[in-house]
Structure formats: C-alpha cells, structure tokens
C-alpha cells in the first residue's frame, strides 16, 4: 500500500529553484535510499515532507501521506503530525538533542506532548524505547545527559526519540556519517530491524553508496533538485541508465594510491608512546583509576609514504594524533620528527614540518577573516615572508582554486572547496608530513574522489608524507600503501594495506573489515572504472 506520494514537488527560495518537480512514491515498510551530491536537494526534500522548509521558501505540487496533502496543512496540524506520523533522525545528534535535558526526559517529552501522558508513564515508555535501540538499563539510566554518551550512543537516543510514537514514516538524514564502522553497522542494522518489525517506511538520505547497497529496497538519485533515476537497488547498481549515476558509482570505488617508495631513514618515529589519563575517584578515599588511552604504540612513517590509521571510536587515534602534533605530552616513550623530539615545547621551526587538515573545514576557519589571512595563518611558525600574498595565490592555484578567491570569505565556498582551502593552508609552509583527520568523511563521493586525486598529485610534487586517520575503510584502502589498526590504546596490526584488508590477522581487524559497508563487486563489473567519475 502506498504510504507517501510526492507529485511534482517544486520548492523555490526567492528566485532560486531548489527542487524541480520531484516525484516519488514510498510503500509501507519500504526502505528508500535517496542519494546525490551535496546541494542536490536531498535534505530539502526531507524538510519539505516534515513541513520544515526555511523562511520565505515556497512549495508547489503535493506531498500526500496516505490521503492527506501535507502542503495544505496548517502549522498546528503539522505539529500534531511530526513525531506522531513522521519521525526524523538528523545528521548531528549532539546539536539535535537538548544538552540541558536528560535522555529520558527528551524521549518522554514527545509522548507527553502528543499523547498527554503523565510523566511517569511517558518515562516508562521512554525506558522501553531506549532499551529497543540498545541503550539498556542499568548501564544507561534515563538520568544521563547527551554529553555523557559517545557519538553512536547519542545517535541511538535520537533514533529512540524519533520512533517513540511508532510513526508510519521515518526519515534518516546522514545518520551514520560521523560514526566508526562497527557503530555504523549496529545503527544501520537497528534502522533496518525497526523498519521491518514496526512496519515503518524509511527514507535513508546518504552520500555513501555502499550503505545504500546494503540497506535500500529502492534507490532514487537526485541532481540539481531533480530525480534523475529511480529503480530497485541491484538493477540500478548493475545497469544505471544515467551518466550521472554511473559517475557516482565509479567515484565510490575510485583509487588514488601512489606506489610505495623506499627511503633511507624514517621521517616520523613513534617509540613506545604512552598517554595516561587519571579518572575521577569512585569513592572519597579510593585511588584514582587510570585510562591508558595510548599504550606502548610504536611505528614509523617514511618520507613520501601514505599511512592509514584506523580503529573504533575511543581506540586512541585522536590522543595519539595530538601527541604527534606536539599538542599533548607523553608519560612514556618518544616521538621524533626528522630526528628531532616532538613535544608541547618543540620549537616553531619543527612544528612547521607537520601540518593537519581537519574533518570540518568550516569549523576550523575563522569566519570573520578572508581566505588570504586564513591560508597565511601557519606563517606564524616561520615568520611571514615579504612575498606571502604571492605564496597564498600559488597555494590556492595548486589546490585547483583561483588566486582571486583569496579575497572571499569561507562561507562563500562549498564543502569541497573549503577542504581545498584547508589543504592550501597546510601546504603554505611546505611541511614534510600532513595529518589528515577524517579529511574527506563529510564529502560526497565525486568531491571526495577529486580531493583524493589532488592529495595524490601534491604528494608527488612536494614529496609529502600523509597520515590518514579515518573510520571510512574504503578511503583508507584506496589511498594508502600501509595501514595501522588500533584497539584499546594498543597497535594490534600493521602491514601493507592490501594484505591487511585481504588477510587480517587480528580478530578486531577482521571485525572492523566485516562491519564496513561495501558494494558487491559483481554489481560494479561494468562501470567501476568509468572515466566520467570525476567530471
């Protein structure tokens, strides 16, 4: 039975056409994957269904839930519908949840508002829904606050909130983008089970085609506000009709891995690195327990090498990275860069040899400064040369942007362009090692392929070494020559990337690789190397 029908849905904001005659149907219990590049209209379609379009947006056409046209409802009627008939899971649970309310109260609130339940009864149902999403008592009491949970646990709270009233339609907008592979697999399994067990229809919005391949019954591909292709999942992957779809599929398996090079001496040497944190006392007179966030880790990075570092959230990757950047001290062991010790007291000239590209380029830039000053920021380590403006222009040109872009502000650029500016900032003082911390995880597949090609070209031209830190194992496999795996603060496996992925030795490594979503190779035989991927 058809649950949702979008018929010729168009959305404009001022003179801009955001959605152009979008037509879709969704049956009860069906899982629809909605894919496309950033700006294609995926999230705007979801917001239109929820009745949450931005101010001054105008919608035409129809959105029917059953026999009800949602575009004809008043705001009061839509408020009664949201949460009750349609639930939505947003991309970033930390901003979607109220930091001042306990998780129990947040899940109970929707029951109290829509069903007029007494608080005690609502909390009892909230307990049942949190148990359903894997946050079981007594380990996860209702009195916890969002900041006391991990990213995956917060996402589960957001799911419990969305399903509290057993809605007929659930919309999940990039629900696993920031999660490690094992947590992602658990959340996706949970969403699939909820759709099947509760009889809910699910719209899964994502740029990860491997997730769609394993989850969706049907896939709709969006481009420039239009649905360009809509078909059952396997036929769409095997024989896509549109060139745009083929380019997305080819970009999802794109490889940009350079050949390994032998060098005489390591550029970075980490020996028995240990970082310990003291935890709060369990009681007034008890000793402080200790957390060994990094526990005796040793490895090297050669000049010009691409090294991957993977592991679940909490395994110690970020703590180790801060030590490599000289931001945190070690309690034991040592780190040397180019033969010189790395520590918070290291001289600025040595800091200039290592730079970092962060996951969120928008959050790592000062929005009040123009690109020229942002890219030139690392010169505080080496002193600003007289020709610094020319060097900024050169750095922008190297990453595929115009030198004139230096006069603009960061909000005027797309996500992929911002990441290119972040790479230009890291390059400006000619470092020897660049740490890439989830640097492409938030990018759609074609922009990600372009950025990875750019990094490979820059590595060759500048003899750079890369340390890729990522939860996206497909990226690590496609861009690195060697890979490290961390678990519980320890280095559990180290080897050539292909060998490690094809024949992992450690059980935790096997579990990571098995949890990673993938597109069945036989679905991609005809177009895995489509040259249109980066067009």
Short mmCIF file of C-alpha atoms in Angstrom, two decimals:
data_model
loop_
_atom_site.label_atom_id
_atom_site.label_comp_id
_atom_site.label_asym_id
_atom_site.label_seq_id
_atom_site.Cartn_x
_atom_site.Cartn_y
_atom_site.Cartn_z
CA UNK A 1 0.00 0.00 0.00
CA UNK A 2 1.36 3.44 -0.93
CA UNK A 3 2.19 5.49 2.16
CA UNK A 4 3.88 8.61 0.76
CA UNK A 5 3.50 10.28 -2.63
CA UNK A 6 5.45 13.31 -3.84
CA UNK A 7 3.84 14.63 -7.01
CA UNK A 8 5.60 17.39 -8.99
CA UNK A 9 7.03 18.90 -5.79
CA UNK A 10 8.88 22.16 -6.51
CA UNK A 11 10.49 24.46 -3.94
CA UNK A 12 11.81 27.96 -4.58
CA UNK A 13 13.53 30.46 -2.29
CA UNK A 14 13.35 33.88 -3.87
CA UNK A 15 14.47 33.44 -7.47
CA UNK A 16 16.35 30.18 -6.76
CA UNK A 17 14.78 26.85 -7.74
CA UNK A 18 15.76 24.33 -5.05
CA UNK A 19 13.52 21.38 -6.02
CA UNK A 20 12.21 20.87 -9.53
CA UNK A 21 9.11 18.69 -9.99
CA UNK A 22 10.23 15.90 -7.67
CA UNK A 23 8.03 12.82 -7.98
CA UNK A 24 8.44 9.84 -5.64
CA UNK A 25 6.33 7.12 -4.03
CA UNK A 26 7.01 5.04 -0.93
CA UNK A 27 5.09 1.98 0.24
CA UNK A 28 4.59 0.81 3.81
CA UNK A 29 7.69 -0.96 5.17
CA UNK A 30 9.85 0.02 2.17
CA UNK A 31 13.39 1.37 2.56
CA UNK A 32 14.25 4.06 0.00
CA UNK A 33 17.81 5.29 -0.45
CA UNK A 34 17.96 8.95 -1.51
CA UNK A 35 21.42 9.73 -2.89
CA UNK A 36 23.18 12.54 -4.71
CA UNK A 37 25.89 15.14 -4.27
CA UNK A 38 25.84 17.97 -1.77
CA UNK A 39 23.33 20.59 -2.89
CA UNK A 40 21.30 18.13 -4.96
CA UNK A 41 18.19 18.68 -2.84
CA UNK A 42 18.12 15.53 -0.65
CA UNK A 43 17.80 17.28 2.71
CA UNK A 44 15.44 19.92 1.30
CA UNK A 45 13.13 17.12 0.14
CA UNK A 46 13.12 15.73 3.68
CA UNK A 47 12.43 19.15 5.19
CA UNK A 48 9.56 19.67 2.74
CA UNK A 49 8.00 16.37 3.85
CA UNK A 50 8.37 17.43 7.51
CA UNK A 51 6.94 20.89 6.84
CA UNK A 52 10.20 22.48 7.99
CA UNK A 53 11.16 24.48 4.91
CA UNK A 54 13.21 27.66 5.51
CA UNK A 55 11.56 31.03 5.90
CA UNK A 56 10.47 32.55 2.57
CA UNK A 57 10.51 29.15 0.83
CA UNK A 58 7.56 28.45 -1.44
CA UNK A 59 6.39 24.91 -2.32
CA UNK A 60 4.06 23.75 -5.10
CA UNK A 61 2.81 20.33 -6.12
CA UNK A 62 1.69 17.90 -3.45
CA UNK A 63 3.05 15.72 -0.64
CA UNK A 64 0.47 13.12 0.36
CA UNK A 65 0.80 10.95 3.45
CA UNK A 66 -1.96 8.46 2.80
CA UNK A 67 -4.80 10.71 1.65
CA UNK A 68 -3.56 13.83 3.46
CA UNK A 69 -1.82 16.57 1.46
CA UNK A 70 0.83 17.90 3.84
CA UNK A 71 1.30 21.12 1.86
CA UNK A 72 -2.29 22.08 2.63
CA UNK A 73 -1.99 21.63 6.41
CA UNK A 74 -1.67 24.47 8.90
CA UNK A 75 1.35 24.70 11.18
CA UNK A 76 -0.82 23.49 14.07
CA UNK A 77 -1.80 20.37 12.14
CA UNK A 78 1.81 19.78 11.09
CA UNK A 79 2.94 19.98 14.72
CA UNK A 80 0.46 17.22 15.54
CA UNK A 81 1.81 15.16 12.64
CA UNK A 82 5.56 15.50 13.35
CA UNK A 83 6.75 12.78 15.66
CA UNK A 84 3.34 11.17 15.62
CA UNK A 85 3.10 10.12 11.96
CA UNK A 86 6.56 11.14 10.66
CA UNK A 87 9.82 10.91 12.60
CA UNK A 88 13.18 12.34 11.56
CA UNK A 89 16.74 11.49 12.59
CA UNK A 90 19.14 14.35 11.95
CA UNK A 91 22.80 14.07 10.92
CA UNK A 92 24.39 15.51 14.06
CA UNK A 93 22.76 14.18 17.25
CA UNK A 94 24.72 16.49 19.57
CA UNK A 95 23.04 19.53 18.01
CA UNK A 96 19.67 17.79 17.54
CA UNK A 97 19.44 16.83 21.23
CA UNK A 98 18.88 19.30 24.07
CA UNK A 99 22.10 19.40 26.16
CA UNK A 100 20.17 20.57 29.25
CA UNK A 101 17.69 17.67 29.33
CA UNK A 102 18.30 14.06 30.32
CA UNK A 103 17.87 11.44 27.64
CA UNK A 104 14.84 10.03 29.44
CA UNK A 105 13.08 13.38 29.52
CA UNK A 106 13.82 14.04 25.86
CA UNK A 107 12.29 10.76 24.69
CA UNK A 108 9.37 11.14 27.12
CA UNK A 109 8.66 14.72 26.04
CA UNK A 110 7.18 13.73 22.68
CA UNK A 111 4.86 11.24 24.43
CA UNK A 112 3.75 13.87 26.92
CA UNK A 113 3.11 16.44 24.18
CA UNK A 114 1.32 14.22 21.65
CA UNK A 115 -0.39 11.67 23.90
CA UNK A 116 -0.87 13.85 27.01
CA UNK A 117 0.70 11.08 29.10
CA UNK A 118 1.65 11.57 32.75
CA UNK A 119 5.42 11.94 33.11
CA UNK A 120 5.77 8.62 34.97
CA UNK A 121 4.04 6.67 32.22
CA UNK A 122 5.98 8.52 29.49
CA UNK A 123 9.29 7.74 31.20
CA UNK A 124 8.34 4.06 31.38
CA UNK A 125 7.76 4.00 27.61
CA UNK A 126 10.98 6.03 27.09
CA UNK A 127 12.81 3.29 29.01
CA UNK A 128 11.33 0.67 26.69
CA UNK A 129 12.27 2.61 23.54
CA UNK A 130 15.83 3.22 24.74
CA UNK A 131 16.13 -0.49 25.52
CA UNK A 132 14.86 -1.19 21.98
CA UNK A 133 17.71 0.83 20.44
CA UNK A 134 20.36 -0.90 22.56
CA UNK A 135 20.73 1.59 25.45
CA UNK A 136 19.61 -0.85 28.11
CA UNK A 137 19.25 -0.35 31.84
CA UNK A 138 21.05 -0.28 34.21
CA UNK A 139 24.10 0.73 32.17
CA UNK A 140 22.23 3.61 30.50
CA UNK A 141 19.89 5.19 33.08
CA UNK A 142 17.31 7.76 32.00
CA UNK A 143 19.18 10.39 34.01
CA UNK A 144 22.18 10.57 31.63
CA UNK A 145 22.79 13.74 29.61
CA UNK A 146 23.82 13.72 25.91
CA UNK A 147 27.41 14.83 26.67
CA UNK A 148 27.88 11.70 28.79
CA UNK A 149 27.38 9.44 25.76
CA UNK A 150 29.51 8.60 22.73
CA UNK A 151 28.53 9.68 19.21
CA UNK A 152 26.96 6.31 18.41
CA UNK A 153 25.05 6.27 21.70
CA UNK A 154 23.72 9.79 21.08
CA UNK A 155 22.56 8.69 17.64
CA UNK A 156 20.66 5.84 19.30
CA UNK A 157 18.94 8.36 21.59
CA UNK A 158 17.94 10.37 18.51
CA UNK A 159 16.51 7.19 16.96
CA UNK A 160 14.60 6.35 20.17
CA UNK A 161 13.15 9.87 20.17
CA UNK A 162 12.11 9.57 16.50
CA UNK A 163 10.37 6.20 17.00
CA UNK A 164 8.83 6.89 20.41
CA UNK A 165 5.32 7.24 18.92
CA UNK A 166 5.80 4.48 16.33
CA UNK A 167 5.49 6.78 13.29
CA UNK A 168 4.49 5.37 9.91
CA UNK A 169 7.39 7.13 8.15
CA UNK A 170 10.96 7.57 9.39
CA UNK A 171 13.42 9.92 7.63
CA UNK A 172 17.13 9.39 8.43
CA UNK A 173 19.36 12.21 7.13
CA UNK A 174 23.01 11.02 7.03
CA UNK A 175 22.51 9.11 10.32
CA UNK A 176 25.94 7.40 10.31
CA UNK A 177 28.33 9.94 8.72
CA UNK A 178 30.38 10.58 11.88
CA UNK A 179 30.34 7.02 13.25
CA UNK A 180 33.04 4.37 13.11
CA UNK A 181 32.33 1.27 11.03
CA UNK A 182 31.22 -1.07 13.81
CA UNK A 183 28.91 1.53 15.37
CA UNK A 184 27.64 2.40 11.89
CA UNK A 185 26.83 -1.26 11.23
CA UNK A 186 24.95 -1.51 14.54
CA UNK A 187 22.91 1.66 13.82
CA UNK A 188 22.08 0.54 10.27
CA UNK A 189 21.03 -2.91 11.50
CA UNK A 190 18.84 -1.19 14.08
CA UNK A 191 17.17 1.01 11.45
CA UNK A 192 16.57 -1.98 9.17
CA UNK A 193 15.06 -4.02 12.01
CA UNK A 194 12.83 -1.13 13.07
CA UNK A 195 11.53 -0.71 9.52
CA UNK A 196 10.76 -4.44 9.28
CA UNK A 197 9.45 -5.03 12.82
CA UNK A 198 7.48 -1.80 13.23
CA UNK A 199 6.21 -1.72 9.63
CA UNK A 200 7.66 1.77 9.11
CA UNK A 201 8.72 3.14 5.76
CA UNK A 202 12.27 4.51 5.85
CA UNK A 203 13.88 7.21 3.70
CA UNK A 204 17.66 6.90 4.11
CA UNK A 205 19.47 10.04 2.91
CA UNK A 206 23.21 9.46 2.44
CA UNK A 207 26.17 10.08 0.15
CA UNK A 208 27.59 6.62 0.98
CA UNK A 209 26.54 4.31 -1.85
CA UNK A 210 27.88 1.26 -0.01
CA UNK A 211 25.40 1.91 2.81
CA UNK A 212 22.58 2.19 0.28
CA UNK A 213 23.63 -1.07 -1.41
CA UNK A 214 23.27 -2.96 1.86
CA UNK A 215 20.12 -1.25 3.16
CA UNK A 216 17.74 0.01 0.49
CA UNK A 217 15.00 -1.79 -1.43
CA UNK A 218 14.96 1.07 -3.95
CA UNK A 219 17.25 3.98 -4.80
CA UNK A 220 16.39 7.46 -6.07
CA UNK A 221 19.24 9.58 -7.43
CA UNK A 222 19.00 13.38 -7.18
CA UNK A 223 20.85 16.01 -9.16
CA UNK A 224 20.24 19.78 -9.15
CA UNK A 225 16.91 19.41 -7.37
CA UNK A 226 15.52 16.69 -9.68
CA UNK A 227 15.13 12.92 -9.51
CA UNK A 228 17.23 11.69 -12.44
CA UNK A 229 16.90 7.96 -11.77
CA UNK A 230 14.67 5.76 -9.59
CA UNK A 231 14.93 1.96 -9.59
CA UNK A 232 15.31 -1.15 -7.46
CA UNK A 233 18.72 -1.22 -5.79
CA UNK A 234 20.52 -4.08 -7.54
CA UNK A 235 19.36 -3.20 -11.10
CA UNK A 236 20.34 0.44 -10.55
CA UNK A 237 23.85 -0.52 -9.42
CA UNK A 238 24.31 -3.08 -12.19
CA UNK A 239 22.85 -1.14 -15.13
CA UNK A 240 22.38 2.56 -14.32
CA UNK A 241 20.68 4.47 -17.14
CA UNK A 242 22.03 7.94 -16.41
CA UNK A 243 25.65 9.02 -16.91
CA UNK A 244 25.43 10.95 -13.63
CA UNK A 245 24.54 7.77 -11.73
CA UNK A 246 27.41 5.91 -13.40
CA UNK A 247 29.82 8.66 -12.39
CA UNK A 248 28.68 8.45 -8.75
CA UNK A 249 29.15 4.69 -8.74
CA UNK A 250 32.59 4.89 -10.33
CA UNK A 251 33.71 7.62 -7.91
CA UNK A 252 32.64 5.47 -4.94
CA UNK A 253 35.36 2.92 -5.82
CA UNK A 254 37.90 5.46 -7.06
CA UNK A 255 41.54 4.79 -6.14
CA UNK A 256 44.28 7.37 -5.72
CA UNK A 257 47.01 5.32 -4.07
CA UNK A 258 50.62 6.13 -5.00
CA UNK A 259 53.26 3.45 -5.37
CA UNK A 260 55.32 2.83 -2.20
CA UNK A 261 58.80 4.31 -2.15
CA UNK A 262 61.81 3.11 -0.22
CA UNK A 263 63.71 5.69 1.86
CA UNK A 264 66.83 5.50 3.96
CA UNK A 265 65.54 6.82 7.30
CA UNK A 266 62.02 7.25 8.73
CA UNK A 267 60.57 10.76 8.74
CA UNK A 268 58.41 10.10 11.82
CA UNK A 269 59.38 7.62 14.52
CA UNK A 270 56.98 6.76 17.35
CA UNK A 271 58.51 4.53 20.03
CA UNK A 272 56.55 3.02 22.93
CA UNK A 273 54.23 6.07 23.06
CA UNK A 274 52.10 6.01 26.21
CA UNK A 275 49.44 8.53 27.27
CA UNK A 276 47.63 8.02 30.58
CA UNK A 277 44.67 9.95 31.98
CA UNK A 278 43.63 9.95 35.64
CA UNK A 279 39.91 9.30 36.09
CA UNK A 280 37.68 10.53 38.94
CA UNK A 281 37.81 8.55 42.19
CA UNK A 282 34.98 6.03 42.55
CA UNK A 283 34.76 7.00 46.24
CA UNK A 284 36.26 9.61 48.55
CA UNK A 285 39.32 7.65 49.69
CA UNK A 286 39.80 5.33 46.72
CA UNK A 287 42.82 5.81 44.43
CA UNK A 288 42.37 7.42 41.06
CA UNK A 289 41.82 4.79 38.32
CA UNK A 290 43.83 5.31 35.15
CA UNK A 291 42.90 5.17 31.49
CA UNK A 292 45.75 4.16 29.19
CA UNK A 293 44.47 5.96 26.11
CA UNK A 294 47.68 5.16 24.18
CA UNK A 295 49.53 2.12 25.47
CA UNK A 296 53.04 1.43 24.17
CA UNK A 297 52.46 2.28 20.49
CA UNK A 298 55.43 2.12 18.10
CA UNK A 299 55.59 2.70 14.33
CA UNK A 300 57.39 4.73 11.67
CA UNK A 301 56.35 6.85 8.69
CA UNK A 302 58.71 7.10 5.73
CA UNK A 303 59.15 10.24 3.66
CA UNK A 304 56.60 10.24 0.83
CA UNK A 305 54.56 7.42 2.40
CA UNK A 306 50.76 7.27 2.77
CA UNK A 307 49.98 5.57 6.08
CA UNK A 308 46.44 4.80 7.29
CA UNK A 309 45.41 4.73 10.96
CA UNK A 310 42.04 3.11 11.69
CA UNK A 311 40.11 1.85 14.69
CA UNK A 312 36.84 2.24 16.55
CA UNK A 313 35.91 5.42 18.40
CA UNK A 314 37.80 5.53 21.69
CA UNK A 315 40.67 3.35 20.48
CA UNK A 316 43.23 6.15 20.98
CA UNK A 317 43.64 7.54 17.45
CA UNK A 318 42.89 11.15 18.38
CA UNK A 319 45.04 11.05 21.52
CA UNK A 320 47.97 9.66 19.53
CA UNK A 321 47.43 12.31 16.85
CA UNK A 322 47.59 15.14 19.38
CA UNK A 323 50.89 13.76 20.65
CA UNK A 324 52.30 13.52 17.09
CA UNK A 325 51.30 17.17 16.53
CA UNK A 326 53.10 18.16 19.73
CA UNK A 327 49.90 19.25 21.47
CA UNK A 328 49.89 16.67 24.31
CA UNK A 329 52.83 15.26 26.30
CA UNK A 330 53.56 11.55 26.68
CA UNK A 331 54.03 9.82 30.03
CA UNK A 332 56.41 7.31 28.44
CA UNK A 333 58.04 6.69 25.11
CA UNK A 334 59.09 9.24 22.48
CA UNK A 335 58.16 10.75 19.14
CA UNK A 336 60.77 12.07 16.71
CA UNK A 337 60.13 14.02 13.51
CA UNK A 338 63.09 14.25 11.18
CA UNK A 339 65.31 13.10 14.08
CA UNK A 340 64.10 15.85 16.45
CA UNK A 341 61.96 15.19 19.54
CA UNK A 342 58.28 16.15 19.38
CA UNK A 343 56.61 17.62 22.47
CA UNK A 344 54.50 20.64 23.51
CA UNK A 345 57.80 22.52 23.99
CA UNK A 346 59.08 21.84 20.47
CA UNK A 347 60.34 24.96 18.61
CA UNK A 348 58.12 26.62 15.97
CA UNK A 349 60.52 25.67 13.15
CA UNK A 350 59.97 21.97 13.93
CA UNK A 351 56.20 22.45 14.18
CA UNK A 352 56.30 23.80 10.63
CA UNK A 353 57.34 20.32 9.43
CA UNK A 354 53.95 18.85 10.33
CA UNK A 355 50.53 20.29 9.48
CA UNK A 356 46.99 19.00 9.86
CA UNK A 357 43.79 19.02 7.78
CA UNK A 358 40.70 18.69 9.98
CA UNK A 359 37.40 16.89 9.38
CA UNK A 360 35.27 20.04 9.43
CA UNK A 361 36.96 22.78 7.39
CA UNK A 362 34.23 25.30 8.16
CA UNK A 363 34.63 24.82 11.92
CA UNK A 364 38.43 25.10 11.71
CA UNK A 365 38.39 28.51 9.99
CA UNK A 366 37.68 31.95 11.45
CA UNK A 367 34.54 33.05 9.54
CA UNK A 368 35.40 36.75 10.05
CA UNK A 369 38.68 36.57 8.12
CA UNK A 370 39.17 36.41 4.38
CA UNK A 371 40.77 33.38 2.75
CA UNK A 372 44.05 35.27 2.27
CA UNK A 373 44.61 35.55 6.03
CA UNK A 374 43.30 32.04 6.72
CA UNK A 375 45.71 30.38 4.31
CA UNK A 376 48.62 32.52 5.57
CA UNK A 377 47.96 31.62 9.22
CA UNK A 378 50.78 28.99 9.51
CA UNK A 379 53.38 31.68 8.73
CA UNK A 380 53.33 32.50 12.46
CA UNK A 381 55.59 29.44 12.82
CA UNK A 382 58.20 30.55 10.31
CA UNK A 383 57.73 34.30 10.04
CA UNK A 384 55.72 35.96 7.31
CA UNK A 385 57.84 36.41 4.17
CA UNK A 386 57.67 39.57 2.06
CA UNK A 387 56.03 37.67 -0.81
CA UNK A 388 53.39 36.00 1.37
CA UNK A 389 50.50 37.16 -0.80
CA UNK A 390 52.11 35.60 -3.87
CA UNK A 391 52.63 32.37 -1.95
CA UNK A 392 48.96 32.33 -0.89
CA UNK A 393 47.95 32.78 -4.53
CA UNK A 394 50.29 29.93 -5.53
CA UNK A 395 48.90 27.62 -2.83
CA UNK A 396 45.33 28.29 -3.97
CA UNK A 397 46.32 27.62 -7.56
CA UNK A 398 47.94 24.32 -6.53
CA UNK A 399 44.71 23.07 -4.99
CA UNK A 400 42.65 23.98 -8.04
CA UNK A 401 41.21 27.33 -6.91
CA UNK A 402 41.62 30.80 -8.34
CA UNK A 403 44.11 33.25 -6.77
CA UNK A 404 41.23 35.74 -6.71
CA UNK A 405 39.47 33.51 -4.18
CA UNK A 406 41.78 34.90 -1.51
CA UNK A 407 39.56 37.98 -1.24
CA UNK A 408 36.42 35.97 -0.33
CA UNK A 409 35.09 34.66 2.99
CA UNK A 410 34.91 30.97 3.86
CA UNK A 411 31.07 30.85 3.87
CA UNK A 412 31.10 31.66 0.15
CA UNK A 413 32.56 28.23 -0.73
CA UNK A 414 31.15 24.71 -0.99
CA UNK A 415 32.28 21.91 1.31
CA UNK A 416 34.76 20.53 -1.22
CA UNK A 417 36.19 24.00 -1.90
CA UNK A 418 36.61 24.61 1.83
CA UNK A 419 38.55 21.37 2.13
CA UNK A 420 40.81 22.51 -0.73
CA UNK A 421 41.44 25.76 1.18
CA UNK A 422 42.29 23.71 4.28
CA UNK A 423 44.82 21.75 2.20
CA UNK A 424 46.26 25.02 0.85
CA UNK A 425 46.69 26.26 4.42
CA UNK A 426 48.53 23.06 5.33
CA UNK A 427 50.81 23.38 2.26
CA UNK A 428 51.75 27.04 2.60
CA UNK A 429 54.85 26.47 4.75
CA UNK A 430 55.96 23.35 2.86
CA UNK A 431 55.63 20.71 5.63
CA UNK A 432 57.12 17.25 5.35
CA UNK A 433 54.19 15.44 7.00
CA UNK A 434 50.45 16.21 6.76
CA UNK A 435 47.99 14.59 9.17
CA UNK A 436 44.56 14.17 7.57
CA UNK A 437 42.00 13.71 10.35
CA UNK A 438 38.78 12.43 8.72
CA UNK A 439 39.55 14.97 5.99
CA UNK A 440 37.08 13.59 3.41
CA UNK A 441 34.43 11.86 5.54
CA UNK A 442 31.85 14.66 5.13
CA UNK A 443 32.28 14.99 1.35
CA UNK A 444 30.07 13.38 -1.28
CA UNK A 445 31.64 10.69 -3.44
CA UNK A 446 32.64 12.74 -6.51
CA UNK A 447 34.09 15.63 -4.49
CA UNK A 448 35.88 13.10 -2.29
CA UNK A 449 37.45 11.46 -5.36
CA UNK A 450 38.60 14.85 -6.64
CA UNK A 451 40.16 15.78 -3.27
CA UNK A 452 41.93 12.40 -3.01
CA UNK A 453 43.34 12.82 -6.54
CA UNK A 454 44.52 16.28 -5.54
CA UNK A 455 46.26 14.91 -2.44
CA UNK A 456 47.99 12.20 -4.51
CA UNK A 457 49.25 14.78 -7.02
CA UNK A 458 50.50 17.10 -4.26
CA UNK A 459 52.26 14.19 -2.57
CA UNK A 460 54.23 13.50 -5.72
CA UNK A 461 55.07 17.15 -6.44
CA UNK A 462 56.05 18.07 -2.84
CA UNK A 463 57.41 14.71 -1.57
CA UNK A 464 54.85 14.73 1.26
CA UNK A 465 54.14 12.00 3.79
CA UNK A 466 50.50 11.52 4.78
CA UNK A 467 48.97 10.05 7.93
CA UNK A 468 45.33 9.28 7.08
CA UNK A 469 43.08 8.93 10.11
CA UNK A 470 39.65 7.72 9.11
CA UNK A 471 36.73 5.49 10.04
CA UNK A 472 35.96 5.06 6.33
CA UNK A 473 37.86 1.90 5.48
CA UNK A 474 37.15 2.26 1.76
CA UNK A 475 39.06 5.57 1.71
CA UNK A 476 41.98 4.09 3.65
CA UNK A 477 42.14 1.11 1.33
CA UNK A 478 42.09 3.27 -1.78
CA UNK A 479 44.64 5.92 -0.79
CA UNK A 480 47.25 4.31 1.49
CA UNK A 481 50.11 1.91 0.97
CA UNK A 482 50.37 0.77 4.61
CA UNK A 483 47.82 0.64 7.41
CA UNK A 484 47.83 0.55 11.22
CA UNK A 485 44.93 -0.72 13.33
CA UNK A 486 44.41 0.44 16.94
CA UNK A 487 42.18 -1.06 19.63
CA UNK A 488 42.01 -0.16 23.33
CA UNK A 489 45.05 2.10 23.07
CA UNK A 490 47.29 -0.54 21.51
CA UNK A 491 48.54 -1.09 17.99
CA UNK A 492 47.14 -4.51 17.08
CA UNK A 493 48.11 -4.80 13.41
CA UNK A 494 50.48 -3.15 10.94
CA UNK A 495 51.09 -4.11 7.35
CA UNK A 496 50.66 -3.33 3.65
CA UNK A 497 47.13 -2.09 3.05
CA UNK A 498 46.03 -4.75 0.57
CA UNK A 499 47.47 -7.58 2.70
CA UNK A 500 45.82 -6.26 5.84
CA UNK A 501 42.41 -5.93 4.19
CA UNK A 502 42.56 -9.25 2.31
CA UNK A 503 44.04 -11.36 5.12
CA UNK A 504 43.68 -9.62 8.52
CA UNK A 505 45.40 -11.48 11.34
CA UNK A 506 43.81 -9.95 14.45
CA UNK A 507 40.14 -10.70 15.35
CA UNK A 508 39.43 -6.99 15.96
CA UNK A 509 40.76 -6.13 12.49
CA UNK A 510 38.56 -8.80 10.93
CA UNK A 511 35.56 -7.42 12.81
CA UNK A 512 36.26 -3.89 11.54
CA UNK A 513 36.59 -5.02 7.93
CA UNK A 514 33.49 -7.23 8.10
CA UNK A 515 31.46 -4.35 9.55
CA UNK A 516 32.41 -1.93 6.76
CA UNK A 517 29.63 -1.48 4.18
CA UNK A 518 30.56 -2.44 0.63
CA UNK A 519 29.04 -2.65 -2.80
CA UNK A 520 29.05 -6.26 -4.09
CA UNK A 521 31.86 -6.41 -6.68
CA UNK A 522 29.65 -8.21 -9.19
CA UNK A 523 27.30 -5.19 -9.19
CA UNK A 524 30.12 -2.94 -10.35
CA UNK A 525 31.81 -5.02 -13.05
CA UNK A 526 30.68 -2.91 -16.00
CA UNK A 527 31.43 0.61 -14.73
CA UNK A 528 33.93 0.51 -11.85
CA UNK A 529 36.45 2.48 -13.90
CA UNK A 530 34.13 4.88 -15.68
CA UNK A 531 36.21 7.90 -16.76
CA UNK A 532 33.18 10.12 -16.18
CA UNK A 533 33.58 9.71 -12.42
CA UNK A 534 35.35 12.97 -11.83
CA UNK A 535 33.58 15.09 -14.46
#
